[in-house]
Amino acid sequence: MAITLSARDARRLAVRAQLLSAERPAGIVETVYGLTAVNIEPTAAIAPSADLILWSRLGAPFQPADLVRAVEEERDLFEWGGFYRLMSDLPLIRPDMLRRPLHEYGRQWLAANEGFRADVLARLRAEGPLHAAEIPDTAQVSWASSGWTNNRNSSQMLELLLSNGAVAVSRRDRKGRLFDLAERVYPQGLPELSAEDAARERTERRLGSLGIARSKGVAQPYEALDVGAVGEPATVDGVDGEWRVDAEALEAVDRFAGRTALLSPFDRLVFDRERLQDLFSFEYILEMYKPAAKRRWGYFALPILHGDRFVGKLDAKADRKAGMLRVFAVHEDEPFTRPVAAAVRAEIEALADWLGLEVTGLEGTGLADAGRP
């Protein structure tokens, strides 16, 4: 029999699972374990997505250099499929790596370029880590695409070798990713899991990180949004269809305490826009790909979470040359009460402090006098 949840409890389950309640995690490893994966989208209108995701959980103690150290020196994390993941989770990812490339064209292209593949691995062995631009193109057959990857053979070979686990990202610099042989980045001697066991554990962990999710969802290339048959069936008052829930997490819903948070557009709490609408009645679209005249909320507007509700969007930009966090608008989904306005203003100021910037532009918003006597 399905569990029945109120809309409020469903929201709180989702927020708490994503480590966005008042109880903050202790550090990067604990955070990434709880989230299972952290998006690496580098757009830095305010801050790169991974940094913003971690700051929204950990607060001011977190600094971007901490993430760099965890990836490049301590090797607590690794990069795969556009996400940072725990190195200790590599056994869960290995069976997925071994299946790649998933598409027939990629498999055929690799087979036709066996000599090129060997050249790339030999170059990395002799000189790595290297950028894609430092790898000579010795392809026997060029990569054909109607998009930007057409004839970009070195970068495409590295992407395929990264996806199947032969190559790994060693570090990043201003020019981008540096690739190396996987054996120099990934630890040896980790346990091996069957594809079935790894897939089930990944799915269970995913449900734990989401709290509540649909059994089926829109397919994603590297990190699914659905959870199959794990967890317990549930329905949510006022929402059509059946969900799956992390039953153990339900025990803590009554003790939920919320806070205010500014989220990356690539945050897992908001990434599934259909789920976001179903559970939070919150409409959100990332508008950086739209012409300026067609944007409603801004180029890189941050969803504003307050407690267990999304209350608006922050349109702002980090102007590092001027030392300013420029606030262009604070879009209120509903008029903010004074406590909400004060909490949102305090979080914007905390964001600016973390970035080492001064806030400007609040005088033109409804937060101008928020938090003041």
mmCIF file of C-alpha atoms in Angstrom:
data_model
loop_
_atom_site.group_PDB
_atom_site.id
_atom_site.type_symbol
_atom_site.label_atom_id
_atom_site.label_comp_id
_atom_site.label_asym_id
_atom_site.label_seq_id
_atom_site.Cartn_x
_atom_site.Cartn_y
_atom_site.Cartn_z
ATOM 1 C CA MET A 1 0.000 0.000 0.000
ATOM 2 C CA ALA A 2 1.334 3.397 -0.991
ATOM 3 C CA ILE A 3 2.395 5.936 1.616
ATOM 4 C CA THR A 4 0.384 9.156 1.463
ATOM 5 C CA LEU A 5 2.295 12.402 1.941
ATOM 6 C CA SER A 6 1.120 15.951 2.327
ATOM 7 C CA ALA A 7 2.605 18.390 -0.166
ATOM 8 C CA ARG A 8 4.495 20.029 2.696
ATOM 9 C CA ASP A 9 6.066 16.777 3.863
ATOM 10 C CA ALA A 10 7.036 15.858 0.294
ATOM 11 C CA ARG A 11 8.810 19.202 -0.078
ATOM 12 C CA ARG A 12 10.575 18.813 3.249
ATOM 13 C CA LEU A 13 11.663 15.312 2.347
ATOM 14 C CA ALA A 14 13.207 16.645 -0.881
ATOM 15 C CA VAL A 15 14.888 19.649 0.756
ATOM 16 C CA ARG A 16 16.363 17.674 3.631
ATOM 17 C CA ALA A 17 17.637 14.930 1.314
ATOM 18 C CA GLN A 18 19.502 17.577 -0.662
ATOM 19 C CA LEU A 19 21.218 18.839 2.525
ATOM 20 C CA LEU A 20 19.430 22.193 2.375
ATOM 21 C CA SER A 21 17.725 22.123 5.759
ATOM 22 C CA ALA A 22 19.093 24.027 8.740
ATOM 23 C CA GLU A 23 21.379 21.132 9.650
ATOM 24 C CA ARG A 24 24.421 21.596 7.415
ATOM 25 C CA PRO A 25 26.873 18.843 6.451
ATOM 26 C CA ALA A 26 30.355 18.902 7.932
ATOM 27 C CA GLY A 27 32.534 18.992 4.826
ATOM 28 C CA ILE A 28 32.997 18.342 1.118
ATOM 29 C CA VAL A 29 33.190 14.542 1.308
ATOM 30 C CA GLU A 30 30.044 14.284 3.432
ATOM 31 C CA THR A 31 28.251 16.671 1.087
ATOM 32 C CA VAL A 32 29.167 14.845 -2.103
ATOM 33 C CA TYR A 33 28.282 11.525 -0.480
ATOM 34 C CA GLY A 34 24.839 12.897 0.359
ATOM 35 C CA LEU A 35 24.284 14.414 -3.096
ATOM 36 C CA THR A 36 25.995 11.492 -4.943
ATOM 37 C CA ALA A 37 27.127 13.893 -7.703
ATOM 38 C CA VAL A 38 27.868 17.619 -8.056
ATOM 39 C CA ASN A 39 27.396 19.337 -11.407
ATOM 40 C CA ILE A 40 30.541 20.874 -12.918
ATOM 41 C CA GLU A 41 28.939 23.399 -15.316
ATOM 42 C CA PRO A 42 31.651 26.106 -15.430
ATOM 43 C CA THR A 43 29.529 29.152 -16.267
ATOM 44 C CA ALA A 44 30.650 31.709 -13.683
ATOM 45 C CA ALA A 45 28.194 34.573 -13.958
ATOM 46 C CA ILE A 46 28.241 34.359 -10.166
ATOM 47 C CA ALA A 47 30.401 31.295 -9.449
ATOM 48 C CA PRO A 48 30.983 27.937 -11.154
ATOM 49 C CA SER A 49 28.121 25.587 -10.446
ATOM 50 C CA ALA A 50 30.105 23.117 -8.325
ATOM 51 C CA ASP A 51 31.373 25.888 -6.062
ATOM 52 C CA LEU A 52 27.895 27.375 -5.687
ATOM 53 C CA ILE A 53 26.330 23.982 -4.952
ATOM 54 C CA LEU A 54 28.861 23.282 -2.215
ATOM 55 C CA TRP A 55 28.645 26.795 -0.735
ATOM 56 C CA SER A 56 24.843 26.556 -0.540
ATOM 57 C CA ARG A 57 25.283 23.463 1.659
ATOM 58 C CA LEU A 58 28.427 24.261 3.632
ATOM 59 C CA GLY A 59 28.306 28.048 3.875
ATOM 60 C CA ALA A 60 31.252 30.387 4.288
ATOM 61 C CA PRO A 61 33.762 27.823 5.594
ATOM 62 C CA PHE A 62 33.839 26.362 2.088
ATOM 63 C CA GLN A 63 36.222 27.958 -0.398
ATOM 64 C CA PRO A 64 36.786 26.976 -4.055
ATOM 65 C CA ALA A 65 40.384 26.056 -3.216
ATOM 66 C CA ASP A 66 39.011 23.342 -0.923
ATOM 67 C CA LEU A 67 37.319 21.671 -3.893
ATOM 68 C CA VAL A 68 40.468 21.929 -6.003
ATOM 69 C CA ARG A 69 42.470 20.306 -3.225
ATOM 70 C CA ALA A 70 39.910 17.511 -2.791
ATOM 71 C CA VAL A 71 40.053 16.718 -6.518
ATOM 72 C CA GLU A 72 43.678 17.319 -7.460
ATOM 73 C CA GLU A 73 45.698 16.616 -4.318
ATOM 74 C CA GLU A 74 43.741 14.451 -1.915
ATOM 75 C CA ARG A 75 41.914 12.622 -4.732
ATOM 76 C CA ASP A 76 38.783 12.362 -2.622
ATOM 77 C CA LEU A 77 36.751 13.264 -5.716
ATOM 78 C CA PHE A 78 36.986 12.551 -9.420
ATOM 79 C CA GLU A 79 35.345 14.007 -12.497
ATOM 80 C CA TRP A 80 33.187 11.915 -14.796
ATOM 81 C CA GLY A 81 30.166 12.639 -16.966
ATOM 82 C CA GLY A 82 30.077 16.327 -16.087
ATOM 83 C CA PHE A 83 29.920 15.694 -12.321
ATOM 84 C CA TYR A 84 32.280 15.476 -9.376
ATOM 85 C CA ARG A 85 31.868 12.174 -7.549
ATOM 86 C CA LEU A 86 33.465 10.462 -4.564
ATOM 87 C CA MET A 87 36.522 8.425 -5.481
ATOM 88 C CA SER A 88 35.211 5.748 -3.120
ATOM 89 C CA ASP A 89 32.172 5.492 -5.428
ATOM 90 C CA LEU A 90 34.331 4.552 -8.420
ATOM 91 C CA PRO A 91 33.356 0.856 -8.107
ATOM 92 C CA LEU A 92 29.728 1.922 -8.617
ATOM 93 C CA ILE A 93 30.650 3.748 -11.815
ATOM 94 C CA ARG A 94 33.057 1.185 -13.312
ATOM 95 C CA PRO A 95 30.369 -1.108 -14.802
ATOM 96 C CA ASP A 96 28.789 1.916 -16.506
ATOM 97 C CA MET A 97 32.189 2.934 -17.873
ATOM 98 C CA LEU A 98 32.736 -0.528 -19.338
ATOM 99 C CA ARG A 99 29.504 -0.233 -21.359
ATOM 100 C CA ARG A 100 30.655 2.925 -23.132
ATOM 101 C CA PRO A 101 30.448 4.289 -25.697
ATOM 102 C CA LEU A 102 26.733 3.550 -25.641
ATOM 103 C CA HIS A 103 26.006 4.534 -29.230
ATOM 104 C CA GLU A 104 26.945 2.429 -32.225
ATOM 105 C CA TYR A 105 28.590 5.324 -34.050
ATOM 106 C CA GLY A 106 30.989 5.901 -31.167
ATOM 107 C CA ARG A 107 31.900 2.209 -31.043
ATOM 108 C CA GLN A 108 32.450 2.069 -34.792
ATOM 109 C CA TRP A 109 34.567 5.232 -34.732
ATOM 110 C CA LEU A 110 36.790 3.843 -31.982
ATOM 111 C CA ALA A 111 37.234 0.598 -33.904
ATOM 112 C CA ALA A 112 38.164 2.516 -37.053
ATOM 113 C CA ASN A 113 40.684 4.606 -35.108
ATOM 114 C CA GLU A 114 42.552 1.942 -33.170
ATOM 115 C CA GLY A 115 45.881 3.447 -34.204
ATOM 116 C CA PHE A 116 44.782 6.925 -33.147
ATOM 117 C CA ARG A 117 43.598 5.577 -29.783
ATOM 118 C CA ALA A 118 46.997 3.938 -29.241
ATOM 119 C CA ASP A 119 48.758 7.190 -30.194
ATOM 120 C CA VAL A 120 46.708 9.171 -27.661
ATOM 121 C CA LEU A 121 47.408 6.726 -24.837
ATOM 122 C CA ALA A 122 51.108 6.614 -25.711
ATOM 123 C CA ARG A 123 51.302 10.425 -25.727
ATOM 124 C CA LEU A 124 49.632 10.608 -22.321
ATOM 125 C CA ARG A 125 51.917 7.908 -20.954
ATOM 126 C CA ALA A 126 54.987 9.804 -22.121
ATOM 127 C CA GLU A 127 53.939 13.406 -21.452
ATOM 128 C CA GLY A 128 50.647 13.548 -19.493
ATOM 129 C CA PRO A 129 48.733 15.250 -18.073
ATOM 130 C CA LEU A 130 47.841 17.130 -21.284
ATOM 131 C CA HIS A 131 45.107 19.366 -22.669
ATOM 132 C CA ALA A 132 43.156 18.111 -25.671
ATOM 133 C CA ALA A 133 44.855 20.777 -27.813
ATOM 134 C CA GLU A 134 48.234 19.204 -27.000
ATOM 135 C CA ILE A 135 47.256 15.829 -28.464
ATOM 136 C CA PRO A 136 48.168 15.473 -32.167
ATOM 137 C CA ASP A 137 45.313 14.442 -34.435
ATOM 138 C CA THR A 138 46.362 11.181 -36.117
ATOM 139 C CA ALA A 139 42.813 9.959 -36.736
ATOM 140 C CA GLN A 140 42.300 7.479 -39.535
ATOM 141 C CA VAL A 141 38.635 8.507 -39.746
ATOM 142 C CA SER A 142 37.387 11.965 -38.721
ATOM 143 C CA TRP A 143 34.540 12.382 -36.280
ATOM 144 C CA ALA A 144 31.456 13.481 -38.224
ATOM 145 C CA SER A 145 28.857 15.646 -36.545
ATOM 146 C CA SER A 146 26.457 18.430 -37.444
ATOM 147 C CA GLY A 147 27.510 20.203 -34.240
ATOM 148 C CA TRP A 148 30.663 21.759 -32.796
ATOM 149 C CA THR A 149 32.393 18.372 -32.371
ATOM 150 C CA ASN A 150 32.709 17.822 -36.124
ATOM 151 C CA ASN A 151 36.315 16.892 -37.001
ATOM 152 C CA ARG A 152 37.481 17.627 -33.424
ATOM 153 C CA ASN A 153 39.159 14.288 -33.305
ATOM 154 C CA SER A 154 41.569 14.664 -30.401
ATOM 155 C CA SER A 155 38.968 16.066 -28.030
ATOM 156 C CA GLN A 156 36.401 13.499 -29.128
ATOM 157 C CA MET A 157 38.830 10.617 -28.632
ATOM 158 C CA LEU A 158 39.617 11.886 -25.132
ATOM 159 C CA GLU A 159 35.910 12.163 -24.316
ATOM 160 C CA LEU A 160 35.297 8.579 -25.362
ATOM 161 C CA LEU A 161 38.339 7.300 -23.471
ATOM 162 C CA LEU A 162 37.241 9.293 -20.432
ATOM 163 C CA SER A 163 33.750 7.809 -20.624
ATOM 164 C CA ASN A 164 35.036 4.225 -20.791
ATOM 165 C CA GLY A 165 37.567 4.665 -17.994
ATOM 166 C CA ALA A 166 40.824 4.434 -19.951
ATOM 167 C CA VAL A 167 41.574 8.111 -19.368
ATOM 168 C CA ALA A 168 40.785 10.385 -16.425
ATOM 169 C CA VAL A 169 40.744 14.115 -15.741
ATOM 170 C CA SER A 170 43.825 14.841 -13.667
ATOM 171 C CA ARG A 171 43.150 18.499 -12.953
ATOM 172 C CA ARG A 172 41.867 21.742 -14.441
ATOM 173 C CA ASP A 173 43.531 25.039 -15.173
ATOM 174 C CA ARG A 174 42.538 28.197 -17.025
ATOM 175 C CA LYS A 175 42.743 26.349 -20.327
ATOM 176 C CA GLY A 176 40.416 23.608 -19.139
ATOM 177 C CA ARG A 177 40.828 19.945 -18.338
ATOM 178 C CA LEU A 178 44.142 18.076 -18.339
ATOM 179 C CA PHE A 179 43.842 14.390 -19.172
ATOM 180 C CA ASP A 180 46.037 11.512 -18.041
ATOM 181 C CA LEU A 181 46.010 7.746 -17.969
ATOM 182 C CA ALA A 182 43.315 6.549 -15.581
ATOM 183 C CA GLU A 183 45.823 4.407 -13.679
ATOM 184 C CA ARG A 184 47.615 7.595 -12.583
ATOM 185 C CA VAL A 185 44.448 9.198 -11.249
ATOM 186 C CA TYR A 186 42.194 6.399 -10.028
ATOM 187 C CA PRO A 187 43.330 4.227 -7.104
ATOM 188 C CA GLN A 188 44.066 0.578 -7.689
ATOM 189 C CA GLY A 189 42.669 -2.355 -5.741
ATOM 190 C CA LEU A 190 39.122 -1.054 -5.319
ATOM 191 C CA PRO A 191 36.417 -3.721 -5.121
ATOM 192 C CA GLU A 192 34.726 -4.857 -8.305
ATOM 193 C CA LEU A 193 30.929 -4.995 -8.434
ATOM 194 C CA SER A 194 28.634 -6.651 -10.922
ATOM 195 C CA ALA A 195 26.688 -4.323 -13.191
ATOM 196 C CA GLU A 196 23.469 -5.301 -11.409
ATOM 197 C CA ASP A 197 24.804 -4.673 -7.892
ATOM 198 C CA ALA A 198 26.400 -1.370 -8.890
ATOM 199 C CA ALA A 199 23.262 -0.136 -10.646
ATOM 200 C CA ARG A 200 21.070 -1.001 -7.668
ATOM 201 C CA GLU A 201 23.342 0.702 -5.164
ATOM 202 C CA ARG A 202 23.603 3.803 -7.357
ATOM 203 C CA THR A 203 19.807 3.906 -7.617
ATOM 204 C CA GLU A 204 19.365 3.500 -3.865
ATOM 205 C CA ARG A 205 21.892 6.254 -3.235
ATOM 206 C CA ARG A 206 20.113 8.459 -5.776
ATOM 207 C CA LEU A 207 16.793 8.042 -4.002
ATOM 208 C CA GLY A 208 18.522 8.868 -0.721
ATOM 209 C CA SER A 209 19.855 12.074 -2.270
ATOM 210 C CA LEU A 210 16.475 13.069 -3.701
ATOM 211 C CA GLY A 211 14.219 11.841 -0.910
ATOM 212 C CA ILE A 212 11.307 11.469 -3.319
ATOM 213 C CA ALA A 213 11.384 10.772 -7.046
ATOM 214 C CA ARG A 214 9.457 9.256 -9.906
ATOM 215 C CA SER A 215 10.086 5.657 -10.942
ATOM 216 C CA LYS A 216 10.595 6.805 -14.523
ATOM 217 C CA GLY A 217 11.870 10.115 -15.810
ATOM 218 C CA VAL A 218 13.494 11.811 -18.768
ATOM 219 C CA ALA A 219 16.635 9.897 -19.718
ATOM 220 C CA GLN A 220 19.946 11.532 -18.823
ATOM 221 C CA PRO A 221 23.337 10.573 -20.310
ATOM 222 C CA TYR A 222 25.308 10.092 -17.085
ATOM 223 C CA GLU A 223 23.182 10.724 -13.988
ATOM 224 C CA ALA A 224 19.565 9.590 -14.003
ATOM 225 C CA LEU A 225 16.678 11.490 -12.435
ATOM 226 C CA ASP A 226 14.472 8.450 -11.761
ATOM 227 C CA VAL A 227 14.786 5.598 -9.291
ATOM 228 C CA GLY A 228 13.013 2.569 -10.701
ATOM 229 C CA ALA A 229 11.535 0.269 -8.063
ATOM 230 C CA VAL A 230 13.746 1.120 -5.070
ATOM 231 C CA GLY A 231 12.211 2.691 -1.982
ATOM 232 C CA GLU A 232 8.528 2.630 -1.131
ATOM 233 C CA PRO A 233 5.560 3.687 -3.302
ATOM 234 C CA ALA A 234 3.943 6.971 -2.288
ATOM 235 C CA THR A 235 1.374 9.489 -3.380
ATOM 236 C CA VAL A 236 1.437 13.231 -2.722
ATOM 237 C CA ASP A 237 -1.732 15.172 -1.964
ATOM 238 C CA GLY A 238 -2.718 17.272 -4.947
ATOM 239 C CA VAL A 239 -0.129 15.741 -7.293
ATOM 240 C CA ASP A 240 -0.960 13.145 -9.922
ATOM 241 C CA GLY A 241 0.834 9.850 -10.163
ATOM 242 C CA GLU A 242 2.946 7.664 -7.935
ATOM 243 C CA TRP A 243 6.336 8.424 -6.429
ATOM 244 C CA ARG A 244 9.051 6.434 -4.692
ATOM 245 C CA VAL A 245 10.294 7.610 -1.309
ATOM 246 C CA ASP A 246 13.192 6.925 1.010
ATOM 247 C CA ALA A 247 11.171 5.464 3.881
ATOM 248 C CA GLU A 248 13.952 5.917 6.454
ATOM 249 C CA ALA A 249 14.103 9.634 5.712
ATOM 250 C CA LEU A 250 10.383 9.997 6.465
ATOM 251 C CA GLU A 251 11.110 9.590 10.158
ATOM 252 C CA ALA A 252 12.935 12.944 10.253
ATOM 253 C CA VAL A 253 10.365 15.026 8.341
ATOM 254 C CA ASP A 254 8.548 16.098 11.512
ATOM 255 C CA ARG A 255 11.826 17.501 12.858
ATOM 256 C CA PHE A 256 12.476 19.577 9.732
ATOM 257 C CA ALA A 257 13.977 23.021 10.255
ATOM 258 C CA GLY A 258 14.528 25.131 7.179
ATOM 259 C CA ARG A 259 16.773 27.981 6.114
ATOM 260 C CA THR A 260 17.227 30.314 3.179
ATOM 261 C CA ALA A 261 19.464 29.288 0.291
ATOM 262 C CA LEU A 262 20.451 30.611 -3.137
ATOM 263 C CA LEU A 263 20.798 27.720 -5.556
ATOM 264 C CA SER A 264 22.679 27.142 -8.770
ATOM 265 C CA PRO A 265 20.428 26.631 -11.799
ATOM 266 C CA PHE A 266 22.168 23.238 -12.082
ATOM 267 C CA ASP A 267 21.402 22.218 -8.500
ATOM 268 C CA ARG A 268 19.801 18.780 -8.277
ATOM 269 C CA LEU A 269 16.893 20.178 -6.280
ATOM 270 C CA VAL A 270 15.833 22.291 -9.275
ATOM 271 C CA PHE A 271 17.383 20.419 -12.227
ATOM 272 C CA ASP A 272 14.301 18.255 -12.864
ATOM 273 C CA ARG A 273 11.904 21.063 -13.827
ATOM 274 C CA GLU A 274 8.841 18.774 -13.958
ATOM 275 C CA ARG A 275 9.485 17.473 -10.444
ATOM 276 C CA LEU A 276 10.133 21.046 -9.318
ATOM 277 C CA GLN A 277 6.708 22.088 -10.604
ATOM 278 C CA ASP A 278 4.944 19.033 -9.173
ATOM 279 C CA LEU A 279 6.390 19.239 -5.668
ATOM 280 C CA PHE A 280 7.057 22.963 -5.219
ATOM 281 C CA SER A 281 4.701 24.620 -7.739
ATOM 282 C CA PHE A 282 7.763 26.572 -8.836
ATOM 283 C CA GLU A 283 8.271 27.629 -12.431
ATOM 284 C CA TYR A 284 11.899 28.001 -13.424
ATOM 285 C CA ILE A 285 13.858 28.043 -16.687
ATOM 286 C CA LEU A 286 17.550 28.760 -17.098
ATOM 287 C CA GLU A 287 17.556 31.695 -19.523
ATOM 288 C CA MET A 288 21.259 32.087 -20.364
ATOM 289 C CA TYR A 289 20.554 30.522 -23.760
ATOM 290 C CA LYS A 290 17.724 32.938 -24.556
ATOM 291 C CA PRO A 291 18.069 36.348 -26.227
ATOM 292 C CA ALA A 292 18.158 39.079 -23.575
ATOM 293 C CA ALA A 293 14.822 40.534 -24.708
ATOM 294 C CA LYS A 294 13.052 37.214 -24.065
ATOM 295 C CA ARG A 295 14.325 36.654 -20.522
ATOM 296 C CA ARG A 296 11.849 36.913 -17.659
ATOM 297 C CA TRP A 297 14.222 36.457 -14.733
ATOM 298 C CA GLY A 298 17.746 37.046 -16.025
ATOM 299 C CA TYR A 299 20.793 35.437 -17.612
ATOM 300 C CA PHE A 300 21.745 33.236 -14.641
ATOM 301 C CA ALA A 301 18.967 33.773 -12.096
ATOM 302 C CA LEU A 302 19.367 31.794 -8.871
ATOM 303 C CA PRO A 303 16.297 30.058 -7.410
ATOM 304 C CA ILE A 304 15.657 31.282 -3.860
ATOM 305 C CA LEU A 305 14.701 28.606 -1.337
ATOM 306 C CA HIS A 306 13.155 29.664 1.969
ATOM 307 C CA GLY A 307 12.316 26.813 4.314
ATOM 308 C CA ASP A 308 10.473 24.265 2.210
ATOM 309 C CA ARG A 309 9.275 26.690 -0.483
ATOM 310 C CA PHE A 310 10.841 28.454 -3.428
ATOM 311 C CA VAL A 311 9.945 32.116 -3.074
ATOM 312 C CA GLY A 312 11.681 33.804 -6.011
ATOM 313 C CA LYS A 313 14.734 34.251 -8.230
ATOM 314 C CA LEU A 314 17.825 36.393 -7.828
ATOM 315 C CA ASP A 315 19.141 38.059 -10.986
ATOM 316 C CA ALA A 316 22.703 39.052 -10.187
ATOM 317 C CA LYS A 317 26.223 38.984 -11.591
ATOM 318 C CA ALA A 318 29.647 38.914 -9.989
ATOM 319 C CA ASP A 319 31.638 41.863 -11.352
ATOM 320 C CA ARG A 320 35.054 40.855 -10.086
ATOM 321 C CA LYS A 321 36.935 43.694 -11.731
ATOM 322 C CA ALA A 322 34.793 46.232 -9.895
ATOM 323 C CA GLY A 323 34.624 44.150 -6.701
ATOM 324 C CA MET A 324 30.828 44.114 -6.825
ATOM 325 C CA LEU A 325 27.993 41.601 -6.725
ATOM 326 C CA ARG A 326 25.570 43.474 -8.940
ATOM 327 C CA VAL A 327 21.919 42.743 -8.149
ATOM 328 C CA PHE A 328 19.693 43.541 -11.120
ATOM 329 C CA ALA A 329 16.434 42.197 -9.689
ATOM 330 C CA VAL A 330 14.925 40.045 -6.974
ATOM 331 C CA HIS A 331 11.861 38.425 -8.488
ATOM 332 C CA GLU A 332 9.290 37.615 -5.806
ATOM 333 C CA ASP A 333 6.943 34.775 -6.732
ATOM 334 C CA GLU A 334 4.688 36.156 -4.024
ATOM 335 C CA PRO A 335 5.284 39.391 -2.106
ATOM 336 C CA PHE A 336 7.888 38.727 0.586
ATOM 337 C CA THR A 337 6.918 39.146 4.196
ATOM 338 C CA ARG A 338 9.389 41.160 6.271
ATOM 339 C CA PRO A 339 11.010 38.033 7.754
ATOM 340 C CA VAL A 340 11.398 36.467 4.309
ATOM 341 C CA ALA A 341 12.818 39.694 2.871
ATOM 342 C CA ALA A 342 15.305 39.968 5.732
ATOM 343 C CA ALA A 343 16.397 36.341 5.318
ATOM 344 C CA VAL A 344 16.836 36.699 1.557
ATOM 345 C CA ARG A 345 18.824 39.913 1.931
ATOM 346 C CA ALA A 346 21.053 38.278 4.541
ATOM 347 C CA GLU A 347 21.747 35.363 2.189
ATOM 348 C CA ILE A 348 22.609 37.693 -0.694
ATOM 349 C CA GLU A 349 25.021 39.528 1.576
ATOM 350 C CA ALA A 350 26.487 36.205 2.687
ATOM 351 C CA LEU A 351 26.980 35.248 -0.956
ATOM 352 C CA ALA A 352 28.781 38.534 -1.621
ATOM 353 C CA ASP A 353 30.997 38.037 1.443
ATOM 354 C CA TRP A 354 31.899 34.542 0.272
ATOM 355 C CA LEU A 355 32.800 35.908 -3.160
ATOM 356 C CA GLY A 356 34.813 38.736 -1.608
ATOM 357 C CA LEU A 357 32.531 41.338 -3.196
ATOM 358 C CA GLU A 358 30.325 44.228 -2.104
ATOM 359 C CA VAL A 359 26.608 44.120 -2.868
ATOM 360 C CA THR A 360 25.192 46.806 -5.091
ATOM 361 C CA GLY A 361 21.692 47.191 -6.525
ATOM 362 C CA LEU A 362 19.591 46.144 -3.555
ATOM 363 C CA GLU A 363 18.275 49.695 -3.281
ATOM 364 C CA GLY A 364 16.326 49.054 -6.473
ATOM 365 C CA THR A 365 14.576 45.963 -5.095
ATOM 366 C CA GLY A 366 12.027 45.138 -2.444
ATOM 367 C CA LEU A 367 14.904 44.276 -0.138
ATOM 368 C CA ALA A 368 16.192 47.835 0.179
ATOM 369 C CA ASP A 369 15.083 48.195 3.792
ATOM 370 C CA ALA A 370 14.912 44.517 4.704
ATOM 371 C CA GLY A 371 16.547 43.605 7.987
ATOM 372 C CA ARG A 372 16.927 47.215 9.082
ATOM 373 C CA PRO A 373 15.264 48.769 12.145
#
